[in-house]
Every structure is written in C-alpha cells, then in structure tokens.
PDB file of C-alpha atoms in Angstrom:
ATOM      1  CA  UNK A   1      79.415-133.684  -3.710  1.00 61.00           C
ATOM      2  CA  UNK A   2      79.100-130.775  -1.374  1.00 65.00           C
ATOM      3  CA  UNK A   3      81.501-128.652  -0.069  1.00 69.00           C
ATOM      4  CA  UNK A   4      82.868-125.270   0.526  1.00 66.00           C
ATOM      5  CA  UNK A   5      83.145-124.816  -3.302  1.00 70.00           C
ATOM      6  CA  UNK A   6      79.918-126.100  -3.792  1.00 77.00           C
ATOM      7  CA  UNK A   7      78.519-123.039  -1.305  1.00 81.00           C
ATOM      8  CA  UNK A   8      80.804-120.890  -2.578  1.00 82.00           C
ATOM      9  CA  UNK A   9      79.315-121.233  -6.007  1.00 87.00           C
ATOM     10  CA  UNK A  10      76.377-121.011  -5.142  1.00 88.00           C
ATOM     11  CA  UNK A  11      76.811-117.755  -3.505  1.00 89.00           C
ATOM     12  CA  UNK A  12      78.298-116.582  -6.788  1.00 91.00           C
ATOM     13  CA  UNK A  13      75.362-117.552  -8.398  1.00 94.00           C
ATOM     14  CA  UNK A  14      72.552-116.167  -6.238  1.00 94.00           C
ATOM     15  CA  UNK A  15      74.946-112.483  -6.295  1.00 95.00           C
ATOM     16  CA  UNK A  16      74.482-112.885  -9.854  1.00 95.00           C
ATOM     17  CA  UNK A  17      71.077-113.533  -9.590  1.00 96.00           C
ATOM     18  CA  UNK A  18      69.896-110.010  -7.681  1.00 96.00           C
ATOM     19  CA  UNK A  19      72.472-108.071 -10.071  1.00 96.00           C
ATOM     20  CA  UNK A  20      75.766-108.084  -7.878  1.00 96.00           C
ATOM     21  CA  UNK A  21      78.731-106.567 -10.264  1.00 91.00           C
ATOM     22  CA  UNK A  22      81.557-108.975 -11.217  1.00 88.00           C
ATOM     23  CA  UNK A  23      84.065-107.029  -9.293  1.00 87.00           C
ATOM     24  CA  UNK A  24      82.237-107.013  -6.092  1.00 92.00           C
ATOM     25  CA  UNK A  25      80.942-110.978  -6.688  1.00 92.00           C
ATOM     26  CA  UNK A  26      85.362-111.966  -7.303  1.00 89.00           C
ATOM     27  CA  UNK A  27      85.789-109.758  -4.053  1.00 89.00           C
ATOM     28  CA  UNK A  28      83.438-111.982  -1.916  1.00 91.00           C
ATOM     29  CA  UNK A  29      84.685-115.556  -3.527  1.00 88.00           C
ATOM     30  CA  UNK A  30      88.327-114.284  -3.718  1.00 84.00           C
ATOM     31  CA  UNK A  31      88.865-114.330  -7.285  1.00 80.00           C
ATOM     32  CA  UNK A  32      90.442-111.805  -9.048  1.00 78.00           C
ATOM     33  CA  UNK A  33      89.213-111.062 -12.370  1.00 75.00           C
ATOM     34  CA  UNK A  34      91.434-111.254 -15.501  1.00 73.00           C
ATOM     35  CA  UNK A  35      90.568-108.387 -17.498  1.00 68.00           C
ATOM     36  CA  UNK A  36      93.761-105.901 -17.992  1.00 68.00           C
ATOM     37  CA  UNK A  37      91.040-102.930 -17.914  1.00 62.00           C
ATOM     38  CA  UNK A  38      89.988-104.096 -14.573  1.00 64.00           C
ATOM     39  CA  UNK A  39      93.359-104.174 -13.062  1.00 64.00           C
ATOM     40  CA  UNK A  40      93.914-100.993 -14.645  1.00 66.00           C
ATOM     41  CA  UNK A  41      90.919 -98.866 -14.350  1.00 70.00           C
ATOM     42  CA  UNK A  42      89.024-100.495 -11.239  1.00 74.00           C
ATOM     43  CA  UNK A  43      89.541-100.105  -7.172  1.00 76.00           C
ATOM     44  CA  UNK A  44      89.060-102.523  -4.545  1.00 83.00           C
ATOM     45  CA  UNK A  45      85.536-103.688  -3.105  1.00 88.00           C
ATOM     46  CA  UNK A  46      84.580-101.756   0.083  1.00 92.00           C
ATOM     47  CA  UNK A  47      83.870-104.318   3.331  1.00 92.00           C
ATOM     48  CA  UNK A  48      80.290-101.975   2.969  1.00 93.00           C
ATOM     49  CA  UNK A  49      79.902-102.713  -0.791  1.00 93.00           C
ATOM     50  CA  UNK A  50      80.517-106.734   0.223  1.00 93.00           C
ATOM     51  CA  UNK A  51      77.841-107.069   3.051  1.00 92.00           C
ATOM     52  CA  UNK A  52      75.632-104.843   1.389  1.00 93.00           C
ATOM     53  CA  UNK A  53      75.805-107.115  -1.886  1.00 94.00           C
ATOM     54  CA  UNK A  54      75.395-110.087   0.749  1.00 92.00           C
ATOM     55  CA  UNK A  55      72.107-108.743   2.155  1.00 91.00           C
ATOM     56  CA  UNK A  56      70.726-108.574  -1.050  1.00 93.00           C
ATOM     57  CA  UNK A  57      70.554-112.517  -1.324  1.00 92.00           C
ATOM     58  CA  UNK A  58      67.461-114.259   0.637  1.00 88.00           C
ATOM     59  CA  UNK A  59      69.501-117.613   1.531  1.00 83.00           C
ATOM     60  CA  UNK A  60      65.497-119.051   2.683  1.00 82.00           C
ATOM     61  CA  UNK A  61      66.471-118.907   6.406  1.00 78.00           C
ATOM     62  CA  UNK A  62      64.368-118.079   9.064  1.00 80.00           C
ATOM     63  CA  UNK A  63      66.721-116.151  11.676  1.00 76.00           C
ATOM     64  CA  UNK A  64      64.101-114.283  13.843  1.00 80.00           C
ATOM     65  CA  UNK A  65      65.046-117.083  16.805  1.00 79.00           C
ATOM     66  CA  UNK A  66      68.575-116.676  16.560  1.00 80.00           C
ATOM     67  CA  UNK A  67      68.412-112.595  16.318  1.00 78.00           C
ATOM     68  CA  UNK A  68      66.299-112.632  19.888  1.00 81.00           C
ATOM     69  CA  UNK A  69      68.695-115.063  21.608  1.00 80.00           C
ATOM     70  CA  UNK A  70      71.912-112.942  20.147  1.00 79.00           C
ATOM     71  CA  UNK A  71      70.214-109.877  20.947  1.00 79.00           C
ATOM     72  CA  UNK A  72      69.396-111.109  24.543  1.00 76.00           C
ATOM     73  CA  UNK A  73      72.619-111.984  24.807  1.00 66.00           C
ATOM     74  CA  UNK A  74      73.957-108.554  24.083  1.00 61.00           C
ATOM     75  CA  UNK A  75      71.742-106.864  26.281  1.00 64.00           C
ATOM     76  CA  UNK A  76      73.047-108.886  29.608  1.00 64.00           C
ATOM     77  CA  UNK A  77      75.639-107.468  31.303  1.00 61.00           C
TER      78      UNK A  77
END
C-alpha cells in the first residue's frame, strides 16, 4: 500500500543511498535518533544541511517545464 510512509521511506532510503548522515536523514523524516552520544554530543540539522542533502537525490523527474512556467511566473509583475 502506498502512502506518506511509504514516500517517506523511500526518501530515507535514497538519502542513504548518496551517503546522507543519520542525523541529517532523522532530521528530514522527523525521527530522532536513540543513541545517548547523539543527544549528548550532536547539534541540530541546519534548514541548509536538509535541502542540500535533498538535492543530492535524483527523484527521476523531469522539472525543466515546471521551472520555465514558475520562473515566468516570477518575472510578471
């Protein structure tokens, strides 16, 4: 069945995948992670670490279309 946590897995997964650290992958799904030393010894996730750890995954979408009618968009006044 798919759902959120079915995306949200994924996503997880793919972070994983292009070598994402655990602290900054449980920052983007929400999770905290259980380890004492991490509560301890670590700091939160930036907003810039997040998105930059997001652009790192290729989700297979073609956005070029969408990025000229946003940008279009933008430009009227």
């Amino acid at each position: 069945r798919l759902g959120f946590h079915s995306l949200r897995s994924t996503l997880i997964q793919r972070l994983q995948d292009v070598g994402v650290h655990d602290e900054i992958r449980a920052a983007i799904a929400g999770h905290e992670l259980d380890d004492e030393h991490h509560a301890a010894y670590s700091r939160a996730s930036t907003p810039a670490e997040m998105r930059d750890a997001i652009n790192r995954v290729d989700f297979g979408l073609e956005l070029d279309a969408l990025r000229a009618v946003l940008n279009d968009t933008a430009a009227r006044p």
